[in-house]
Amino acid sequence: MGNIDRSWIEINLDNLTYNVQTLHGVLPPKCRIMAVVKANAYGHGDVEVARHLNKIGINTFAVATIGEGIHLREHGVTGEILVLGYTVPQRIPELVHYNLSQTVVGLEHAKQIDDFGTPARVHIKVDTGMHRLGESYEHVSGIAQMFEYKNLKIEGIFTHLCVADSLDVGDVKFTEGQIQSFYQLLVQLRSRHIVIPKIHIQSSYGILNYPELQCDYVRPGVALYGILSSPGDVTNLQLPLQSVLALKTRVAQVRGIETGESVGYGRQFVAHTNTKIAVLPIGYADGLPRNLSCGDNYVLIHGHRAPIIGRICMDQMMVDVTEIPSVKNGDIATIIGRDGKEEISAEQVAKNAGTITNELLSRLGSRLERIPC
Ligand SMILES: *Cc1c(COP(=O)(O)O)cnc(C)c1O
């Protein structure tokens, strides 16, 4: 890592492999992983992650947008790539050109794709209660009609669970209702002599709380990256997943300030005693939440905790290194990850910032280099 001069993300590809193997270990034998690599693979670097997954035998991916799918194709990612979000009909030629699969979000969308006149690979999205995208599971005739559209190459049918992360009795009941509605739809389609394509239901928490479901695919995102959404989330399955991402930066300057002097915008930190501070070249424009300012948050330098002081700026932040011996320009500071005996998890940083890891990591910015290691 010697040549990274500002701030960067290290991605541990061995841990990614380990997570894939661990997930495969608990899934039914014929069930495969559709790796969710949307939002730059949750900030990890979509190309680096997808290429590695290709290498270890994963050949089904999910992204949020057609642009994300094209980006992967242009960087040599092979296999099926499913666009989970809505794509406007005008872009169907690109779907075909890049051999992407598109989610059909409803009957009208199905008709638009069919009308376009070129065969397109699709998965049908069924709404079973989240009320985001999808054709209602109750509209059996509408879904059956999609199978008659000649230009729809229907390769999958799926739904999405909206409280699979909760083990509260009511939430479990709701989820079981969603699952039942989906399978009942399949029965009704079969009774109309429709051959059911590949089916999938579970994202990460669906796997962790309902691992017994018999599907062709699962769609893990956050679990693939070895983390939960929030620290201490309780799930039926507890897997020893390994976090893939570390966020690091390099000390830009060390300076002394005297008692009574302040640090940063708004003069929110005032030194009670002579203090040594380090300036770190990472800020909220890199995706580090500004509300980590002025609290009990810290980074790790030389294996010790260096408290964040003052307000986090757009491109920089300051930490207190008074207690840490011999900190100098160029030393590495760890914001997420391990340094010596200390570790700061993404779950903890997300919680401190009042959010979930999914948001924290997916917002890590384009100025950060992604370094596979
Ligand atoms: C983002 C997303 C996933 C992955 O979710 P995780 O909770 O990160 O596993 C799966 N399916 C759909 C439809 C999604 O939008």
mmCIF file of C-alpha atoms and ligand atoms in Angstrom:
data_model
loop_
_atom_site.group_PDB
_atom_site.id
_atom_site.type_symbol
_atom_site.label_atom_id
_atom_site.label_comp_id
_atom_site.label_asym_id
_atom_site.label_seq_id
_atom_site.Cartn_x
_atom_site.Cartn_y
_atom_site.Cartn_z
ATOM 1 C CA MET A 1 0.000 0.000 0.000
ATOM 2 C CA GLY A 2 3.097 2.161 0.011
ATOM 3 C CA ASN A 3 2.191 4.379 -2.898
ATOM 4 C CA ILE A 4 -1.245 5.542 -1.885
ATOM 5 C CA ASP A 5 -0.779 9.154 -0.924
ATOM 6 C CA ARG A 6 -4.177 10.388 0.185
ATOM 7 C CA SER A 7 -7.152 8.248 1.234
ATOM 8 C CA TRP A 8 -8.173 4.853 -0.032
ATOM 9 C CA ILE A 9 -10.242 1.722 0.384
ATOM 10 C CA GLU A 10 -8.607 -1.680 0.761
ATOM 11 C CA ILE A 11 -10.724 -4.606 -0.314
ATOM 12 C CA ASN A 12 -9.823 -7.988 1.053
ATOM 13 C CA LEU A 13 -10.617 -10.395 -1.778
ATOM 14 C CA ASP A 14 -9.830 -13.467 0.335
ATOM 15 C CA ASN A 15 -12.573 -12.410 2.720
ATOM 16 C CA LEU A 16 -14.931 -11.921 -0.219
ATOM 17 C CA THR A 17 -14.172 -15.475 -1.344
ATOM 18 C CA TYR A 18 -14.679 -16.711 2.194
ATOM 19 C CA ASN A 19 -18.090 -14.997 2.421
ATOM 20 C CA VAL A 20 -19.201 -16.546 -0.865
ATOM 21 C CA GLN A 21 -18.164 -19.992 0.363
ATOM 22 C CA THR A 22 -19.815 -19.442 3.733
ATOM 23 C CA LEU A 23 -23.090 -18.391 2.125
ATOM 24 C CA HIS A 24 -22.981 -21.323 -0.302
ATOM 25 C CA GLY A 25 -22.451 -23.568 2.700
ATOM 26 C CA VAL A 26 -25.848 -22.713 4.177
ATOM 27 C CA LEU A 27 -27.911 -22.508 0.998
ATOM 28 C CA PRO A 28 -29.825 -25.404 -0.555
ATOM 29 C CA PRO A 29 -27.541 -27.262 -2.992
ATOM 30 C CA LYS A 30 -29.042 -25.999 -6.259
ATOM 31 C CA CYS A 31 -29.323 -22.403 -5.052
ATOM 32 C CA ARG A 32 -26.779 -19.989 -6.485
ATOM 33 C CA ILE A 33 -25.630 -16.528 -5.528
ATOM 34 C CA MET A 34 -26.695 -13.548 -7.585
ATOM 35 C CA ALA A 35 -24.120 -11.106 -6.273
ATOM 36 C CA VAL A 36 -25.558 -7.649 -5.691
ATOM 37 C CA VAL A 37 -22.915 -5.186 -6.859
ATOM 38 C CA LYS A 38 -25.059 -2.075 -7.242
ATOM 39 C CA ALA A 39 -23.829 1.326 -6.058
ATOM 40 C CA ASN A 40 -20.224 0.527 -6.916
ATOM 41 C CA ALA A 41 -20.528 -2.769 -5.016
ATOM 42 C CA TYR A 42 -21.629 -0.917 -1.873
ATOM 43 C CA GLY A 43 -18.612 1.357 -2.258
ATOM 44 C CA HIS A 44 -16.124 -1.499 -2.539
ATOM 45 C CA GLY A 45 -15.461 -0.983 -6.263
ATOM 46 C CA ASP A 46 -17.820 -2.722 -8.679
ATOM 47 C CA VAL A 47 -15.252 -3.818 -11.249
ATOM 48 C CA GLU A 48 -12.736 -5.121 -8.711
ATOM 49 C CA VAL A 49 -15.444 -7.023 -6.843
ATOM 50 C CA ALA A 50 -17.284 -8.424 -9.877
ATOM 51 C CA ARG A 51 -14.093 -9.497 -11.649
ATOM 52 C CA HIS A 52 -12.954 -11.356 -8.561
ATOM 53 C CA LEU A 53 -16.362 -12.990 -8.207
ATOM 54 C CA ASN A 54 -16.168 -14.023 -11.886
ATOM 55 C CA LYS A 55 -12.814 -15.635 -11.114
ATOM 56 C CA ILE A 56 -14.221 -17.698 -8.261
ATOM 57 C CA GLY A 57 -17.167 -18.911 -10.299
ATOM 58 C CA ILE A 58 -19.940 -16.412 -9.664
ATOM 59 C CA ASN A 59 -21.662 -15.611 -12.937
ATOM 60 C CA THR A 60 -24.862 -13.884 -11.920
ATOM 61 C CA PHE A 61 -24.930 -10.277 -10.768
ATOM 62 C CA ALA A 62 -27.494 -7.656 -9.872
ATOM 63 C CA VAL A 63 -27.117 -3.903 -10.302
ATOM 64 C CA ALA A 64 -29.541 -1.030 -9.749
ATOM 65 C CA THR A 65 -29.250 0.780 -13.075
ATOM 66 C CA ILE A 66 -28.517 0.060 -16.712
ATOM 67 C CA GLY A 67 -25.500 2.371 -16.446
ATOM 68 C CA GLU A 68 -24.027 0.171 -13.728
ATOM 69 C CA GLY A 69 -24.566 -2.885 -15.899
ATOM 70 C CA ILE A 70 -22.883 -1.271 -18.908
ATOM 71 C CA HIS A 71 -19.949 -0.232 -16.713
ATOM 72 C CA LEU A 72 -19.389 -3.853 -15.676
ATOM 73 C CA ARG A 73 -19.624 -5.113 -19.259
ATOM 74 C CA GLU A 74 -17.167 -2.474 -20.473
ATOM 75 C CA HIS A 75 -14.725 -3.787 -17.893
ATOM 76 C CA GLY A 76 -15.044 -7.375 -18.996
ATOM 77 C CA VAL A 77 -17.454 -8.771 -16.433
ATOM 78 C CA THR A 78 -19.135 -11.887 -17.808
ATOM 79 C CA GLY A 79 -22.256 -13.820 -16.909
ATOM 80 C CA GLU A 80 -25.791 -12.614 -16.347
ATOM 81 C CA ILE A 81 -26.281 -9.073 -15.083
ATOM 82 C CA LEU A 82 -29.781 -8.219 -13.874
ATOM 83 C CA VAL A 83 -30.834 -4.563 -13.679
ATOM 84 C CA LEU A 84 -33.042 -4.380 -10.577
ATOM 85 C CA GLY A 85 -34.386 -0.882 -11.198
ATOM 86 C CA TYR A 86 -36.665 0.562 -13.847
ATOM 87 C CA THR A 87 -35.191 1.191 -17.277
ATOM 88 C CA VAL A 88 -36.966 3.523 -19.679
ATOM 89 C CA PRO A 89 -38.116 1.828 -22.908
ATOM 90 C CA GLN A 90 -35.851 4.064 -25.026
ATOM 91 C CA ARG A 91 -32.823 2.271 -23.598
ATOM 92 C CA ILE A 92 -33.889 -1.262 -24.483
ATOM 93 C CA PRO A 93 -31.430 -1.361 -27.431
ATOM 94 C CA GLU A 94 -28.594 -0.857 -24.946
ATOM 95 C CA LEU A 95 -29.908 -3.647 -22.729
ATOM 96 C CA VAL A 96 -29.791 -5.921 -25.738
ATOM 97 C CA HIS A 97 -26.431 -4.675 -26.967
ATOM 98 C CA TYR A 98 -24.753 -5.243 -23.613
ATOM 99 C CA ASN A 99 -26.641 -8.481 -23.003
ATOM 100 C CA LEU A 100 -28.143 -7.237 -19.736
ATOM 101 C CA SER A 101 -31.273 -8.681 -18.142
ATOM 102 C CA GLN A 102 -33.953 -6.204 -17.201
ATOM 103 C CA THR A 103 -36.441 -6.298 -14.359
ATOM 104 C CA VAL A 104 -40.012 -5.988 -15.623
ATOM 105 C CA VAL A 105 -41.620 -3.687 -13.082
ATOM 106 C CA GLY A 106 -45.227 -4.156 -14.192
ATOM 107 C CA LEU A 107 -47.520 -5.132 -17.039
ATOM 108 C CA GLU A 108 -47.149 -1.791 -18.814
ATOM 109 C CA HIS A 109 -43.355 -2.092 -18.725
ATOM 110 C CA ALA A 110 -43.609 -5.646 -20.105
ATOM 111 C CA LYS A 111 -45.675 -4.398 -23.011
ATOM 112 C CA GLN A 112 -43.248 -1.554 -23.744
ATOM 113 C CA ILE A 113 -40.324 -3.957 -23.846
ATOM 114 C CA ASP A 114 -42.258 -6.367 -26.057
ATOM 115 C CA ASP A 115 -43.382 -3.582 -28.396
ATOM 116 C CA PHE A 116 -39.802 -2.602 -28.948
ATOM 117 C CA GLY A 117 -39.469 -5.581 -31.247
ATOM 118 C CA THR A 118 -36.118 -7.060 -30.198
ATOM 119 C CA PRO A 119 -35.932 -10.044 -27.859
ATOM 120 C CA ALA A 120 -34.760 -8.890 -24.425
ATOM 121 C CA ARG A 121 -33.762 -10.915 -21.379
ATOM 122 C CA VAL A 122 -35.978 -10.128 -18.388
ATOM 123 C CA HIS A 123 -36.922 -11.161 -14.874
ATOM 124 C CA ILE A 124 -40.457 -10.409 -13.712
ATOM 125 C CA LYS A 125 -40.714 -8.505 -10.445
ATOM 126 C CA VAL A 126 -43.684 -9.404 -8.273
ATOM 127 C CA ASP A 127 -44.928 -7.115 -5.521
ATOM 128 C CA THR A 128 -45.961 -9.093 -2.471
ATOM 129 C CA GLY A 129 -46.304 -6.215 -0.027
ATOM 130 C CA MET A 130 -43.317 -3.904 -0.169
ATOM 131 C CA HIS A 131 -45.137 -1.717 -2.686
ATOM 132 C CA ARG A 132 -42.013 -0.555 -4.415
ATOM 133 C CA LEU A 133 -41.573 -2.046 -7.907
ATOM 134 C CA GLY A 134 -43.383 -5.077 -9.266
ATOM 135 C CA GLU A 135 -46.686 -6.343 -10.596
ATOM 136 C CA SER A 136 -49.080 -7.312 -7.825
ATOM 137 C CA TYR A 137 -49.097 -11.027 -6.997
ATOM 138 C CA GLU A 138 -52.892 -10.806 -7.120
ATOM 139 C CA HIS A 139 -52.854 -9.856 -10.780
ATOM 140 C CA VAL A 140 -52.296 -13.411 -11.992
ATOM 141 C CA SER A 141 -53.785 -12.893 -15.439
ATOM 142 C CA GLY A 142 -51.532 -9.872 -16.010
ATOM 143 C CA ILE A 143 -48.432 -11.792 -15.034
ATOM 144 C CA ALA A 144 -49.558 -14.761 -17.126
ATOM 145 C CA GLN A 145 -49.990 -12.408 -20.059
ATOM 146 C CA MET A 146 -46.331 -11.389 -19.849
ATOM 147 C CA PHE A 147 -45.393 -14.976 -20.729
ATOM 148 C CA GLU A 148 -47.169 -14.531 -24.043
ATOM 149 C CA TYR A 149 -45.140 -11.542 -25.119
ATOM 150 C CA LYS A 150 -42.793 -12.842 -27.808
ATOM 151 C CA ASN A 151 -39.941 -10.446 -27.213
ATOM 152 C CA LEU A 152 -39.692 -11.136 -23.504
ATOM 153 C CA LYS A 153 -37.118 -13.806 -22.828
ATOM 154 C CA ILE A 154 -38.324 -14.446 -19.290
ATOM 155 C CA GLU A 155 -35.429 -15.942 -17.352
ATOM 156 C CA GLY A 156 -36.565 -15.236 -13.832
ATOM 157 C CA ILE A 157 -39.405 -14.222 -11.548
ATOM 158 C CA PHE A 158 -38.782 -12.724 -8.136
ATOM 159 C CA THR A 159 -40.034 -10.760 -5.191
ATOM 160 C CA HIS A 160 -38.409 -8.715 -2.428
ATOM 161 C CA LEU A 161 -39.007 -8.918 1.311
ATOM 162 C CA CYS A 162 -39.348 -5.695 3.314
ATOM 163 C CA VAL A 163 -39.078 -6.802 6.961
ATOM 164 C CA ALA A 164 -36.926 -9.924 6.632
ATOM 165 C CA ASP A 165 -34.408 -8.333 9.028
ATOM 166 C CA SER A 166 -36.872 -8.423 11.925
ATOM 167 C CA LEU A 167 -37.720 -11.402 14.097
ATOM 168 C CA ASP A 168 -40.689 -9.666 15.764
ATOM 169 C CA VAL A 169 -43.721 -11.928 15.632
ATOM 170 C CA GLY A 170 -45.757 -9.554 13.486
ATOM 171 C CA ASP A 171 -42.899 -8.979 11.065
ATOM 172 C CA VAL A 172 -42.225 -12.703 10.690
ATOM 173 C CA LYS A 173 -45.905 -13.181 9.972
ATOM 174 C CA PHE A 174 -45.804 -10.479 7.331
ATOM 175 C CA THR A 175 -42.727 -12.001 5.701
ATOM 176 C CA GLU A 176 -44.259 -15.473 5.693
ATOM 177 C CA GLY A 177 -47.284 -13.919 4.021
ATOM 178 C CA GLN A 178 -45.070 -12.416 1.323
ATOM 179 C CA ILE A 179 -43.353 -15.743 0.730
ATOM 180 C CA GLN A 180 -46.669 -17.578 0.568
ATOM 181 C CA SER A 181 -48.181 -15.063 -1.832
ATOM 182 C CA PHE A 182 -45.206 -15.526 -4.137
ATOM 183 C CA TYR A 183 -45.322 -19.323 -4.117
ATOM 184 C CA GLN A 184 -49.093 -19.306 -4.554
ATOM 185 C CA LEU A 185 -48.702 -17.136 -7.616
ATOM 186 C CA LEU A 186 -46.276 -19.721 -9.024
ATOM 187 C CA VAL A 187 -48.826 -22.482 -8.433
ATOM 188 C CA GLN A 188 -51.456 -20.488 -10.277
ATOM 189 C CA LEU A 189 -49.081 -19.827 -13.166
ATOM 190 C CA ARG A 190 -48.245 -23.531 -13.371
ATOM 191 C CA SER A 191 -51.918 -24.362 -13.497
ATOM 192 C CA ARG A 192 -52.039 -22.195 -16.605
ATOM 193 C CA HIS A 193 -49.296 -24.394 -18.101
ATOM 194 C CA ILE A 194 -46.645 -21.752 -17.747
ATOM 195 C CA VAL A 195 -43.116 -23.057 -17.267
ATOM 196 C CA ILE A 196 -41.738 -21.266 -14.243
ATOM 197 C CA PRO A 197 -38.352 -19.608 -14.853
ATOM 198 C CA LYS A 198 -35.659 -19.198 -12.173
ATOM 199 C CA ILE A 199 -37.067 -17.909 -8.890
ATOM 200 C CA HIS A 200 -35.492 -15.718 -6.215
ATOM 201 C CA ILE A 201 -36.682 -14.000 -3.053
ATOM 202 C CA GLN A 202 -33.991 -13.410 -0.428
ATOM 203 C CA SER A 203 -31.494 -10.615 0.021
ATOM 204 C CA SER A 204 -28.992 -10.792 2.905
ATOM 205 C CA TYR A 205 -31.415 -10.805 5.811
ATOM 206 C CA GLY A 206 -33.722 -13.116 3.904
ATOM 207 C CA ILE A 207 -30.862 -15.611 3.814
ATOM 208 C CA LEU A 208 -29.937 -15.099 7.456
ATOM 209 C CA ASN A 209 -33.509 -15.407 8.747
ATOM 210 C CA TYR A 210 -35.154 -17.703 6.160
ATOM 211 C CA PRO A 211 -32.276 -19.860 4.889
ATOM 212 C CA GLU A 212 -34.507 -22.858 4.212
ATOM 213 C CA LEU A 213 -36.372 -21.313 1.260
ATOM 214 C CA GLN A 214 -35.959 -23.303 -1.933
ATOM 215 C CA CYS A 215 -34.963 -20.888 -4.662
ATOM 216 C CA ASP A 216 -32.717 -20.870 -7.700
ATOM 217 C CA TYR A 217 -30.937 -17.696 -6.597
ATOM 218 C CA VAL A 218 -30.419 -15.541 -3.552
ATOM 219 C CA ARG A 219 -29.481 -11.866 -3.856
ATOM 220 C CA PRO A 220 -27.037 -10.992 -1.073
ATOM 221 C CA GLY A 221 -25.543 -7.536 -0.957
ATOM 222 C CA VAL A 222 -24.403 -6.476 2.458
ATOM 223 C CA ALA A 223 -23.715 -10.055 3.638
ATOM 224 C CA LEU A 224 -21.434 -10.644 0.683
ATOM 225 C CA TYR A 225 -19.325 -7.791 1.968
ATOM 226 C CA GLY A 226 -19.186 -9.508 5.344
ATOM 227 C CA ILE A 227 -21.197 -7.078 7.407
ATOM 228 C CA LEU A 228 -24.621 -6.564 8.897
ATOM 229 C CA SER A 229 -26.645 -3.397 8.413
ATOM 230 C CA SER A 230 -26.428 -2.538 12.120
ATOM 231 C CA PRO A 231 -24.214 -3.841 14.913
ATOM 232 C CA GLY A 232 -25.698 -6.624 16.984
ATOM 233 C CA ASP A 233 -28.583 -7.388 14.643
ATOM 234 C CA VAL A 234 -30.042 -10.709 15.767
ATOM 235 C CA THR A 235 -30.648 -13.273 13.020
ATOM 236 C CA ASN A 236 -31.642 -16.953 12.973
ATOM 237 C CA LEU A 237 -28.440 -17.888 11.211
ATOM 238 C CA GLN A 238 -25.270 -16.380 12.546
ATOM 239 C CA LEU A 239 -22.501 -16.694 10.036
ATOM 240 C CA PRO A 240 -18.821 -15.912 10.653
ATOM 241 C CA LEU A 241 -18.684 -13.492 7.715
ATOM 242 C CA GLN A 242 -15.531 -11.398 7.287
ATOM 243 C CA SER A 243 -15.661 -7.715 6.431
ATOM 244 C CA VAL A 244 -14.142 -6.951 3.047
ATOM 245 C CA LEU A 245 -13.559 -3.207 3.263
ATOM 246 C CA ALA A 246 -11.106 -1.050 5.175
ATOM 247 C CA LEU A 247 -11.014 2.749 4.876
ATOM 248 C CA LYS A 248 -7.643 4.399 5.382
ATOM 249 C CA THR A 249 -5.985 7.754 5.026
ATOM 250 C CA ARG A 250 -2.524 9.215 5.500
ATOM 251 C CA VAL A 251 -1.578 11.988 7.941
ATOM 252 C CA ALA A 252 -1.047 15.202 5.950
ATOM 253 C CA GLN A 253 0.317 17.336 8.763
ATOM 254 C CA VAL A 254 0.987 17.198 12.489
ATOM 255 C CA ARG A 255 0.882 20.376 14.503
ATOM 256 C CA GLY A 256 0.760 21.616 18.071
ATOM 257 C CA ILE A 257 -1.920 23.938 19.371
ATOM 258 C CA GLU A 258 -1.929 25.690 22.707
ATOM 259 C CA THR A 259 -4.468 25.757 25.487
ATOM 260 C CA GLY A 260 -7.440 27.923 24.457
ATOM 261 C CA GLU A 261 -6.846 27.645 20.725
ATOM 262 C CA SER A 262 -9.572 26.131 18.568
ATOM 263 C CA VAL A 263 -9.647 23.707 15.659
ATOM 264 C CA GLY A 264 -11.748 23.851 12.502
ATOM 265 C CA TYR A 265 -14.921 25.569 11.299
ATOM 266 C CA GLY A 266 -17.144 27.051 13.958
ATOM 267 C CA ARG A 267 -14.345 26.694 16.554
ATOM 268 C CA GLN A 268 -16.183 23.673 17.956
ATOM 269 C CA PHE A 269 -13.077 22.174 19.540
ATOM 270 C CA VAL A 270 -11.085 24.248 21.999
ATOM 271 C CA ALA A 271 -7.917 22.798 23.518
ATOM 272 C CA HIS A 272 -8.008 22.417 27.311
ATOM 273 C CA THR A 273 -4.331 21.761 27.342
ATOM 274 C CA ASN A 274 -1.481 21.855 24.888
ATOM 275 C CA THR A 275 -2.580 19.463 22.191
ATOM 276 C CA LYS A 276 -1.014 17.703 19.247
ATOM 277 C CA ILE A 277 -3.324 17.292 16.273
ATOM 278 C CA ALA A 278 -3.065 15.479 12.956
ATOM 279 C CA VAL A 279 -4.779 16.672 9.788
ATOM 280 C CA LEU A 280 -6.230 13.819 7.706
ATOM 281 C CA PRO A 281 -6.983 14.298 3.993
ATOM 282 C CA ILE A 282 -10.490 12.829 3.980
ATOM 283 C CA GLY A 283 -13.810 14.579 4.474
ATOM 284 C CA TYR A 284 -17.508 14.410 3.868
ATOM 285 C CA ALA A 285 -17.045 14.722 0.098
ATOM 286 C CA ASP A 286 -15.337 11.331 0.356
ATOM 287 C CA GLY A 287 -18.466 9.976 2.017
ATOM 288 C CA LEU A 288 -17.387 10.281 5.630
ATOM 289 C CA PRO A 289 -20.560 11.508 7.361
ATOM 290 C CA ARG A 290 -20.194 15.031 8.764
ATOM 291 C CA ASN A 291 -22.250 14.069 11.804
ATOM 292 C CA LEU A 292 -19.306 12.019 13.069
ATOM 293 C CA SER A 293 -17.869 15.427 14.052
ATOM 294 C CA CYS A 294 -17.499 16.546 17.632
ATOM 295 C CA GLY A 295 -18.699 13.307 19.238
ATOM 296 C CA ASP A 296 -16.942 10.310 20.738
ATOM 297 C CA ASN A 297 -15.696 9.088 17.391
ATOM 298 C CA TYR A 298 -12.113 8.238 16.663
ATOM 299 C CA VAL A 299 -9.720 6.818 14.103
ATOM 300 C CA LEU A 300 -6.795 4.469 14.712
ATOM 301 C CA ILE A 301 -3.164 5.515 14.368
ATOM 302 C CA HIS A 302 -0.301 3.212 15.407
ATOM 303 C CA GLY A 303 -2.960 0.951 16.941
ATOM 304 C CA HIS A 304 -4.245 3.714 19.244
ATOM 305 C CA ARG A 305 -7.455 5.719 19.245
ATOM 306 C CA ALA A 306 -7.199 9.277 17.958
ATOM 307 C CA PRO A 307 -10.429 11.199 18.709
ATOM 308 C CA ILE A 308 -12.012 13.192 15.888
ATOM 309 C CA ILE A 309 -11.988 16.846 16.928
ATOM 310 C CA GLY A 310 -13.856 19.817 15.488
ATOM 311 C CA ARG A 311 -16.088 19.629 12.480
ATOM 312 C CA ILE A 312 -15.307 17.289 9.628
ATOM 313 C CA CYS A 313 -14.651 19.442 6.539
ATOM 314 C CA MET A 314 -15.440 18.640 2.925
ATOM 315 C CA ASP A 315 -11.968 17.270 2.190
ATOM 316 C CA GLN A 316 -10.177 17.060 5.524
ATOM 317 C CA MET A 317 -10.625 16.317 9.189
ATOM 318 C CA MET A 318 -8.580 16.719 12.354
ATOM 319 C CA VAL A 319 -7.820 14.223 15.101
ATOM 320 C CA ASP A 320 -6.194 14.505 18.516
ATOM 321 C CA VAL A 321 -2.905 12.602 18.661
ATOM 322 C CA THR A 322 -1.572 14.066 21.910
ATOM 323 C CA GLU A 323 -1.534 10.632 23.540
ATOM 324 C CA ILE A 324 -0.017 8.782 20.591
ATOM 325 C CA PRO A 325 3.751 8.819 20.407
ATOM 326 C CA SER A 326 5.678 9.888 17.311
ATOM 327 C CA VAL A 327 2.840 10.488 14.870
ATOM 328 C CA LYS A 328 4.235 12.037 11.733
ATOM 329 C CA ASN A 329 3.347 13.125 8.248
ATOM 330 C CA GLY A 330 2.589 10.074 6.077
ATOM 331 C CA ASP A 331 1.477 7.751 8.874
ATOM 332 C CA ILE A 332 -1.614 5.673 8.148
ATOM 333 C CA ALA A 333 -4.885 6.379 9.945
ATOM 334 C CA THR A 334 -7.605 3.723 9.889
ATOM 335 C CA ILE A 335 -11.204 4.937 9.795
ATOM 336 C CA ILE A 336 -12.813 1.555 9.200
ATOM 337 C CA GLY A 337 -10.759 -1.576 9.814
ATOM 338 C CA ARG A 338 -8.114 -3.025 12.076
ATOM 339 C CA ASP A 339 -4.876 -1.515 13.348
ATOM 340 C CA GLY A 340 -2.995 -3.627 15.874
ATOM 341 C CA LYS A 341 -5.333 -4.785 18.614
ATOM 342 C CA GLU A 342 -7.972 -2.179 17.860
ATOM 343 C CA GLU A 343 -10.682 -2.470 15.257
ATOM 344 C CA ILE A 344 -13.397 -0.077 14.108
ATOM 345 C CA SER A 345 -16.211 -1.871 12.308
ATOM 346 C CA ALA A 346 -18.321 -0.407 9.532
ATOM 347 C CA GLU A 347 -21.356 -1.324 11.644
ATOM 348 C CA GLN A 348 -20.117 0.860 14.490
ATOM 349 C CA VAL A 349 -19.239 3.838 12.289
ATOM 350 C CA ALA A 350 -22.641 3.591 10.597
ATOM 351 C CA LYS A 351 -24.386 3.464 13.932
ATOM 352 C CA ASN A 352 -22.415 6.437 15.240
ATOM 353 C CA ALA A 353 -23.444 8.335 12.120
ATOM 354 C CA GLY A 354 -27.091 7.445 12.677
ATOM 355 C CA THR A 355 -27.401 5.182 9.656
ATOM 356 C CA ILE A 356 -26.790 1.635 8.384
ATOM 357 C CA THR A 357 -23.680 0.200 6.749
ATOM 358 C CA ASN A 358 -25.510 -0.044 3.418
ATOM 359 C CA GLU A 359 -25.768 3.757 3.271
ATOM 360 C CA LEU A 360 -22.370 4.519 4.789
ATOM 361 C CA LEU A 361 -20.424 2.292 2.406
ATOM 362 C CA SER A 362 -22.417 2.984 -0.752
ATOM 363 C CA ARG A 363 -21.724 6.690 -0.306
ATOM 364 C CA LEU A 364 -17.939 6.334 -0.098
ATOM 365 C CA GLY A 365 -16.788 8.562 -2.890
ATOM 366 C CA SER A 366 -15.022 8.383 -6.201
ATOM 367 C CA ARG A 367 -11.900 10.172 -4.930
ATOM 368 C CA LEU A 368 -11.019 7.087 -2.924
ATOM 369 C CA GLU A 369 -8.932 4.557 -4.765
ATOM 370 C CA ARG A 370 -10.019 0.928 -4.380
ATOM 371 C CA ILE A 371 -7.034 -1.301 -3.683
ATOM 372 C CA PRO A 372 -7.547 -5.062 -3.849
ATOM 373 C CA CYS A 373 -5.322 -6.872 -1.392
HETATM 374 C C1 LIG B 1 -30.251 -3.992 -2.821
HETATM 375 C C2 LIG B 1 -31.082 -5.174 -3.091
HETATM 376 C C3 LIG B 1 -30.662 -6.438 -2.649
HETATM 377 C C4 LIG B 1 -29.483 -6.642 -1.731
HETATM 378 O O1 LIG B 1 -29.842 -6.230 -0.445
HETATM 379 P P1 LIG B 1 -28.932 -6.541 0.854
HETATM 380 O O2 LIG B 1 -29.836 -6.208 1.979
HETATM 381 O O3 LIG B 1 -27.751 -5.649 0.779
HETATM 382 O O4 LIG B 1 -28.561 -7.967 0.802
HETATM 383 C C5 LIG B 1 -31.406 -7.536 -3.044
HETATM 384 N N1 LIG B 1 -32.518 -7.393 -3.808
HETATM 385 C C6 LIG B 1 -32.965 -6.192 -4.227
HETATM 386 C C7 LIG B 1 -34.195 -6.112 -5.052
HETATM 387 C C8 LIG B 1 -32.277 -5.047 -3.868
HETATM 388 O O5 LIG B 1 -32.727 -3.857 -4.257
#
